[in-house]
Amino acid sequence: MDTIYAPATARGKAGLAVVLLSGPQAHVAVAAIAGRLPEVRHASLCKLTWQGQVLDVGLVLLFAAGASYTGEAMAELHLHGGIATVNSVLQALSQQPGLRMAEPGEYTRRALENGRLDLSQIEGLADLIDSETEAQRRQAMRVLSGAIGALSAWWRRDLIRAAALLEATIDFADEAVPVDVTPEVLGLLDALLVSLRHEADGARMAERIRDGFEVAIVGPPNVGKSSLLNALAGREAAITSEVAGTTRDVIEVRMVLEGLPVTLLDTAGLRETEDRVEEIGIGRALARAAAADLRVFLPDGEAAVPGIVALPDDIIVLAKSDIRTGSGLRVSSKTGEGLNELVAAIAERLLRRSGLAGTVTRERHRIAIATAIGALELARAEVVKGYSRVELAAEELRRAVRVLDSLVGRVDVESLLDEIFASFCIGK
Ligand code: GDP
């Protein structure tokens, strides 16, 4: 196994830079430049030298194999943050036998291979690094801490218990079966289905927290959509206020509302048109607005927005309240009237939905859970049909276990068989 090294901090001028080493040679390589082998888990100030040159003076921190992030022997070098300093240390490490620069994600890959993290935790870690808002950070931390692993361990245990009960029936098919396992199996399957369906429902919301909610501002031309978008963007610190819409159909502004990532869409130019090209653009803008999580409608008297209807949760506001009369939620981009109330109304609706977010966060998870639900439903139907069908039911349950195992990256069929067998023996 190679020993790998790489900077763990972003390149550039900074107070500190951290270089990580992992692998069998990590401690030896550090000792070669530090002139001694510091005690593990003790920060030691060392003068780092190579071929008679002082590279830097920094902290050295060693971790023993089996008690580190990757599971291998590791070292951290806390250097001064200059580019040349870091380069000189990397250069010195590169000249030592058995050492090479790490590939992207290689430390984490080793952590996975050594069982320090499961696959879902690695996804949580990636999300944590990408987090820009509080809700994203909290959700990523939950996944990184192993919430999906805990949930799938629970699912797995009950699935294997149900499969073992069915297997026992198959084995005793010739004899008088002492107890009817059907009620217990159905009880297990029903509870599992409730839990899996709950997660399936929450997965879409969790994906929104990761990727952002879309809120479309819709209304006829000149009603004040762009002005409202700008007013909101000016008040609520936009993460990046670049005009990301590459077409003129939809303008996007990303911002954070109550810790939730939100992309506001200005569906410019929704109107009746004769122009073919414009019509295509309008169609696209309408589709985008219809697919958004929430719509803020700015009606203009009788002039309805063609081609789109408000859903029950959507918000209707009277724009340009400084020069127009009307009731309901009134906003003015000019005077600022009603902007706080509008932001609160948007945030309230999105927060309510984000509260429904489940533990699983990715499409990959959602697909696995949907597949498992399908397998359980089939298994349940077979169990209900009676003893002659239990073999088919057991096979479906095994399929569900395999697909749920893929959530945490465990796909070892052998271990599954071992567990089923062990459980079967105990059951007997
Ligand atoms: P859009 O076509 O719906 O995006 O509308 P705009 O935001 O471009 O606004 C159309 C016109 O209405 C512009 O001349 C704005 O200056 C004006 N306008 C927008 N919002 C307000 C407002 O709150 N009060 C007043 N008095 N004028 C506004």
XYZ file of C-alpha atoms and ligand atoms in Angstrom:
456
model
C 0.000 0.000 0.000
C 1.385 3.387 -1.003
C 1.736 6.131 1.526
C -0.049 9.193 0.224
C 0.342 12.876 0.994
C -1.514 16.033 -0.011
C -2.455 19.449 1.307
C -5.799 19.277 3.157
C -6.340 23.028 3.073
C -7.075 25.223 0.064
C -4.040 26.518 -1.794
C -3.189 30.172 -1.434
C -2.027 32.630 1.199
C -3.363 31.783 4.635
C -2.268 31.672 8.257
C -1.851 27.930 8.179
C -1.776 25.078 5.713
C -2.238 21.448 6.718
C -0.563 18.591 4.867
C -1.865 15.076 5.508
C -0.011 11.791 5.157
C -1.600 8.355 5.314
C -0.152 4.883 4.939
C 2.518 2.606 6.364
C 5.383 5.063 5.734
C 3.578 8.139 7.109
C 5.372 8.252 10.453
C 8.787 7.358 9.014
C 8.442 10.055 6.350
C 7.592 12.657 8.950
C 10.426 11.557 11.200
C 12.790 12.023 8.239
C 11.970 15.734 8.001
C 11.166 16.423 11.676
C 14.362 14.759 12.893
C 12.450 12.724 15.486
C 9.304 10.675 15.899
C 6.828 12.676 18.009
C 4.422 10.931 20.364
C 1.075 10.021 18.737
C -1.860 12.372 19.369
C 0.434 15.041 20.828
C 0.973 18.266 18.954
C 4.747 18.683 18.749
C 6.487 21.788 17.471
C 9.203 20.618 15.072
C 11.777 22.185 12.832
C 11.257 20.555 9.454
C 14.419 20.171 7.391
C 15.389 18.392 4.217
C 18.874 18.054 2.756
C 20.234 20.682 5.112
C 17.533 23.247 4.364
C 15.004 24.422 6.946
C 11.592 24.086 5.262
C 9.403 25.443 8.057
C 8.723 25.253 11.767
C 5.323 23.741 12.436
C 3.183 21.395 14.461
C 3.370 17.663 13.818
C 0.517 15.416 14.855
C 0.675 11.633 14.459
C -2.181 9.112 14.548
C -1.666 5.378 14.954
C -3.086 2.845 12.515
C -6.585 1.853 13.615
C -7.163 5.194 15.325
C -7.182 7.662 12.451
C -9.506 9.030 9.805
C -8.362 6.569 7.147
C -7.702 3.745 9.565
C -4.020 3.798 8.533
C -1.044 5.424 10.241
C -1.478 9.139 9.601
C 0.342 12.408 10.131
C -0.711 16.042 9.973
C 1.802 18.791 9.360
C 0.517 22.227 10.363
C 2.649 24.578 8.307
C 2.727 28.296 7.670
C 0.239 28.974 4.888
C 2.558 30.259 2.141
C 2.487 28.598 -1.246
C 6.289 28.188 -1.372
C 6.391 26.723 2.144
C 3.808 24.099 1.304
C 5.548 23.325 -1.998
C 8.915 22.836 -0.282
C 7.420 20.324 2.148
C 5.559 18.466 -0.621
C 8.800 18.374 -2.605
C 10.678 16.856 0.346
C 7.971 14.235 0.847
C 7.959 13.340 -2.853
C 11.623 12.377 -2.620
C 11.025 9.706 -0.009
C 10.541 6.063 -0.991
C 7.007 4.664 -1.070
C 5.358 8.088 -1.030
C 3.175 9.651 -3.671
C 0.690 12.496 -3.979
C -2.893 11.487 -3.073
C -5.603 11.269 -5.720
C -8.776 13.319 -5.178
C -10.865 11.703 -2.439
C -8.252 9.057 -1.754
C -8.121 9.536 2.032
C -11.860 9.090 2.237
C -11.709 6.125 -0.087
C -9.274 4.473 2.260
C -11.563 5.332 5.182
C -14.349 3.500 3.338
C -12.162 0.520 2.502
C -11.045 0.272 6.121
C -14.613 0.482 7.410
C -14.115 3.857 9.112
C -17.048 5.408 7.242
C -19.878 3.886 5.240
C -20.880 5.046 1.783
C -23.745 7.240 2.968
C -21.465 8.952 5.494
C -19.097 9.782 2.669
C -21.982 11.375 0.797
C -22.775 13.321 3.982
C -19.181 14.487 4.160
C -19.274 15.669 0.539
C -22.499 17.546 1.280
C -21.014 19.093 4.413
C -18.105 20.468 2.411
C -20.580 21.869 -0.142
C -22.942 23.302 2.493
C -23.719 26.986 2.142
C -26.708 27.298 4.444
C -27.594 26.262 7.977
C -30.245 23.731 6.909
C -27.774 22.111 4.503
C -25.141 21.926 7.215
C -27.496 20.338 9.730
C -28.748 17.795 7.205
C -25.220 16.883 6.064
C -24.074 16.473 9.680
C -26.942 14.090 10.324
C -25.933 11.939 7.351
C -22.214 12.141 8.201
C -22.929 11.013 11.761
C -24.314 7.761 10.361
C -28.093 8.284 10.550
C -28.693 6.379 7.299
C -26.517 3.507 8.489
C -28.485 3.298 11.752
C -31.789 3.322 9.923
C -30.736 0.713 7.386
C -29.315 -1.510 10.136
C -32.736 -1.476 11.725
C -34.486 -2.269 8.421
C -31.991 -5.024 7.745
C -32.496 -6.677 11.122
C -36.263 -6.875 10.686
C -36.044 -7.997 7.055
C -33.680 -10.798 7.988
C -35.904 -11.811 10.877
C -38.898 -12.008 8.495
C -36.863 -13.908 5.888
C -35.621 -16.358 8.528
C -39.174 -17.048 9.715
C -40.192 -17.800 6.143
C -37.116 -19.965 5.529
C -38.016 -21.976 8.613
C -41.449 -22.639 7.149
C -39.876 -23.885 3.914
C -37.652 -26.262 5.849
C -40.506 -27.660 7.859
C -42.837 -27.911 4.906
C -43.121 -31.697 5.232
C -43.790 -31.657 8.935
C -46.667 -30.220 10.833
C -45.584 -26.610 11.308
C -45.814 -25.911 15.021
C -46.634 -22.213 14.770
C -48.087 -20.047 12.077
C -45.433 -17.420 11.311
C -47.694 -15.380 9.077
C -48.898 -12.869 11.695
C -45.374 -12.110 12.865
C -44.033 -11.813 9.299
C -46.869 -9.531 8.238
C -46.369 -7.424 11.365
C -42.680 -6.977 10.526
C -43.358 -6.225 6.868
C -46.075 -3.673 7.642
C -43.901 -1.802 10.114
C -41.042 -1.809 7.591
C -43.318 -0.504 4.859
C -44.499 2.375 7.068
C -40.920 3.369 7.807
C -39.712 3.006 4.198
C -42.658 4.974 2.821
C -42.028 7.711 5.364
C -38.437 7.959 4.129
C -39.516 7.916 0.500
C -41.855 10.852 1.192
C -39.147 12.820 2.982
C -36.450 12.176 0.384
C -37.630 14.830 -2.057
C -37.609 17.511 0.606
C -34.170 16.451 1.776
C -32.987 16.734 -1.829
C -34.401 20.268 -1.901
C -32.425 21.206 1.188
C -29.313 19.951 -0.576
C -29.958 21.513 -3.949
C -32.174 24.472 -3.062
C -35.866 25.332 -3.286
C -37.095 27.120 -6.376
C -39.522 29.995 -5.969
C -40.894 31.501 -9.175
C -42.161 35.058 -9.431
C -44.884 35.094 -12.068
C -47.011 37.827 -13.519
C -47.705 39.753 -16.702
C -45.094 42.148 -18.111
C -44.461 45.381 -16.237
C -46.243 44.310 -13.099
C -42.967 44.711 -11.172
C -41.404 41.217 -11.111
C -37.793 42.216 -11.808
C -37.991 45.096 -9.364
C -39.297 42.750 -6.678
C -36.548 40.226 -7.378
C -33.924 42.940 -7.103
C -35.468 44.333 -3.940
C -35.466 40.892 -2.330
C -31.958 40.121 -3.544
C -30.716 43.443 -2.202
C -32.127 42.791 1.248
C -31.512 39.106 1.709
C -27.808 38.481 1.288
C -27.638 36.672 -2.010
C -25.051 33.880 -2.001
C -24.127 34.803 -5.510
C -26.206 37.322 -7.307
C -24.952 36.450 -10.739
C -27.581 36.312 -13.419
C -27.370 32.592 -13.985
C -30.157 32.367 -16.508
C -28.342 31.866 -19.741
C -31.511 32.559 -21.633
C -33.553 35.671 -21.272
C -36.538 33.505 -20.332
C -35.671 32.951 -16.692
C -33.432 34.980 -14.414
C -32.165 33.254 -11.279
C -30.960 34.715 -8.009
C -29.735 32.462 -5.225
C -30.265 33.508 -1.630
C -30.672 32.143 1.873
C -34.049 32.458 3.579
C -34.209 31.285 7.210
C -31.232 29.027 6.600
C -32.798 27.417 3.534
C -31.189 27.692 0.111
C -33.623 29.360 -2.273
C -33.360 30.194 -5.942
C -35.741 32.961 -6.963
C -36.795 32.746 -10.584
C -37.997 35.753 -12.510
C -40.042 34.319 -15.340
C -39.630 37.343 -17.532
C -41.976 38.019 -20.387
C -44.908 35.689 -19.812
C -47.376 37.045 -22.349
C -49.278 36.182 -25.454
C -47.045 36.401 -28.473
C -47.002 35.837 -32.208
C -43.243 35.444 -32.317
C -42.235 31.766 -32.675
C -38.877 32.032 -30.906
C -40.360 34.016 -28.067
C -43.111 31.461 -27.768
C -40.571 28.681 -27.174
C -38.925 30.791 -24.483
C -42.257 31.446 -22.819
C -43.091 27.751 -22.876
C -39.819 27.024 -21.109
C -40.414 29.741 -18.526
C -43.905 28.435 -17.846
C -42.648 24.883 -17.389
C -40.008 26.129 -14.999
C -42.529 28.133 -12.986
C -44.943 25.210 -12.845
C -42.194 22.879 -11.618
C -40.977 25.315 -8.946
C -41.596 24.508 -5.289
C -43.604 27.675 -4.793
C -44.935 30.518 -6.940
C -45.400 34.149 -6.015
C -48.120 35.559 -8.263
C -48.206 39.243 -9.084
C -51.549 39.715 -10.800
C -52.298 42.954 -12.591
C -55.998 43.570 -12.221
C -57.781 41.438 -14.722
C -54.656 40.664 -16.735
C -54.165 37.053 -15.731
C -50.934 35.205 -16.438
C -51.588 32.957 -19.395
C -50.847 29.270 -19.056
C -50.311 28.848 -15.329
C -52.567 28.333 -12.337
C -51.843 28.957 -8.673
C -51.636 25.949 -6.336
C -53.142 26.157 -2.827
C -49.831 26.989 -1.127
C -48.817 29.651 -3.659
C -48.626 33.297 -2.622
C -50.539 36.124 -4.269
C -49.327 39.674 -3.737
C -50.341 43.087 -4.931
C -47.217 44.726 -6.336
C -46.484 48.480 -6.553
C -48.589 48.987 -3.442
C -47.379 52.593 -3.280
C -49.413 53.491 -6.354
C -52.125 50.827 -6.382
C -55.045 50.015 -4.172
C -56.153 46.566 -3.177
C -56.235 44.192 -0.259
C -54.218 41.135 0.747
C -50.446 41.031 0.913
C -49.223 44.362 -0.502
C -45.616 44.929 -1.536
C -43.733 47.859 -2.946
C -40.222 47.488 -4.295
C -39.980 51.270 -4.193
C -40.871 51.917 -0.527
C -40.058 48.457 0.833
C -43.590 48.002 2.133
C -44.535 44.350 2.646
C -41.138 42.904 1.720
C -40.580 41.492 5.226
C -44.031 39.934 5.192
C -43.413 38.390 1.777
C -40.078 36.903 2.861
C -41.747 35.555 6.013
C -44.564 34.018 3.968
C -42.113 32.296 1.588
C -39.888 31.083 4.431
C -42.864 29.845 6.458
C -44.064 27.643 3.595
C -40.619 26.271 2.767
C -39.725 25.654 6.417
C -42.952 23.769 6.897
C -42.002 21.524 4.002
C -38.380 21.167 5.054
C -39.661 19.820 8.372
C -40.903 16.825 6.399
C -37.397 16.022 5.195
C -36.348 12.493 5.981
C -32.976 10.997 6.697
C -32.080 10.008 3.162
C -30.939 12.848 0.945
C -30.101 11.667 -2.544
C -31.779 10.322 -5.621
C -29.674 7.194 -5.247
C -31.207 6.641 -1.812
C -34.704 7.395 -3.027
C -34.409 4.825 -5.832
C -33.068 2.169 -3.459
C -35.932 2.763 -1.045
C -38.534 2.691 -3.826
C -37.095 -0.634 -5.035
C -37.171 -2.037 -1.506
C -40.790 -0.941 -1.076
C -41.669 -2.733 -4.335
C -39.945 -5.924 -3.140
C -41.690 -5.795 0.235
C -45.081 -5.285 -1.343
C -44.513 -8.342 -3.546
C -43.291 -10.371 -0.576
C -46.329 -9.359 1.445
C -48.684 -10.410 -1.331
C -46.976 -13.826 -1.548
C -47.147 -14.360 2.214
C -50.853 -13.603 2.173
C -51.325 -16.215 -0.573
C -50.103 -18.948 1.768
C -47.330 -21.425 2.475
C -46.817 -22.593 -1.072
C -45.553 -19.098 -1.941
C -43.214 -18.357 0.957
C -40.132 -19.193 -1.073
C -40.943 -16.377 -3.472
C -41.600 -14.063 -0.554
C -38.257 -14.905 1.043
C -36.509 -14.196 -2.255
C -38.139 -10.743 -2.440
C -37.018 -9.998 1.114
C -33.460 -10.931 0.240
C -33.685 -8.575 -2.721
C -34.876 -5.795 -0.388
C -31.953 -6.433 1.964
C -29.472 -6.262 -0.917
C -30.843 -3.019 -2.262
C -30.933 -1.385 1.183
C -27.394 -2.598 1.824
C -26.340 -0.545 -1.166
C -27.267 2.588 0.830
C -24.254 2.075 3.047
C -22.160 0.341 0.399
C -22.466 -3.113 1.925
C -23.173 -5.579 -0.864
C -21.596 -8.722 0.490
C -24.056 -11.550 -0.170
C -21.965 -13.958 1.891
C -22.489 -11.939 5.042
C -26.198 -11.852 4.320
C -26.330 -15.630 4.029
C -24.332 -15.968 7.244
C -26.770 -13.788 9.087
C -29.824 -15.493 7.690
C -28.368 -18.838 8.637
C -27.441 -17.753 12.152
C -30.857 -16.299 12.707
C -32.460 -19.457 11.343
C -30.586 -21.628 13.827
C -31.541 -19.488 16.755
C -35.118 -19.508 15.602
C -35.061 -23.298 15.659
P -41.633 43.249 -14.843
O -41.778 43.414 -16.288
O -42.819 42.568 -14.241
O -40.360 42.590 -14.425
O -41.673 44.733 -14.212
P -40.474 45.655 -13.760
O -39.929 45.220 -12.462
O -39.526 45.806 -14.886
O -41.243 47.016 -13.495
C -42.004 47.678 -14.487
C -42.112 49.150 -14.127
O -42.766 49.358 -12.905
C -40.747 49.831 -13.996
O -40.824 51.095 -14.578
C -40.557 49.944 -12.492
O -39.780 51.056 -12.131
C -41.970 50.090 -11.997
N -42.092 49.535 -10.658
C -41.738 48.281 -10.267
N -42.035 48.083 -8.962
C -42.580 49.220 -8.513
C -43.100 49.641 -7.230
O -43.096 48.908 -6.236
N -43.613 50.915 -7.161
C -43.633 51.738 -8.213
N -44.144 52.939 -8.045
N -43.156 51.386 -9.422
C -42.629 50.152 -9.599
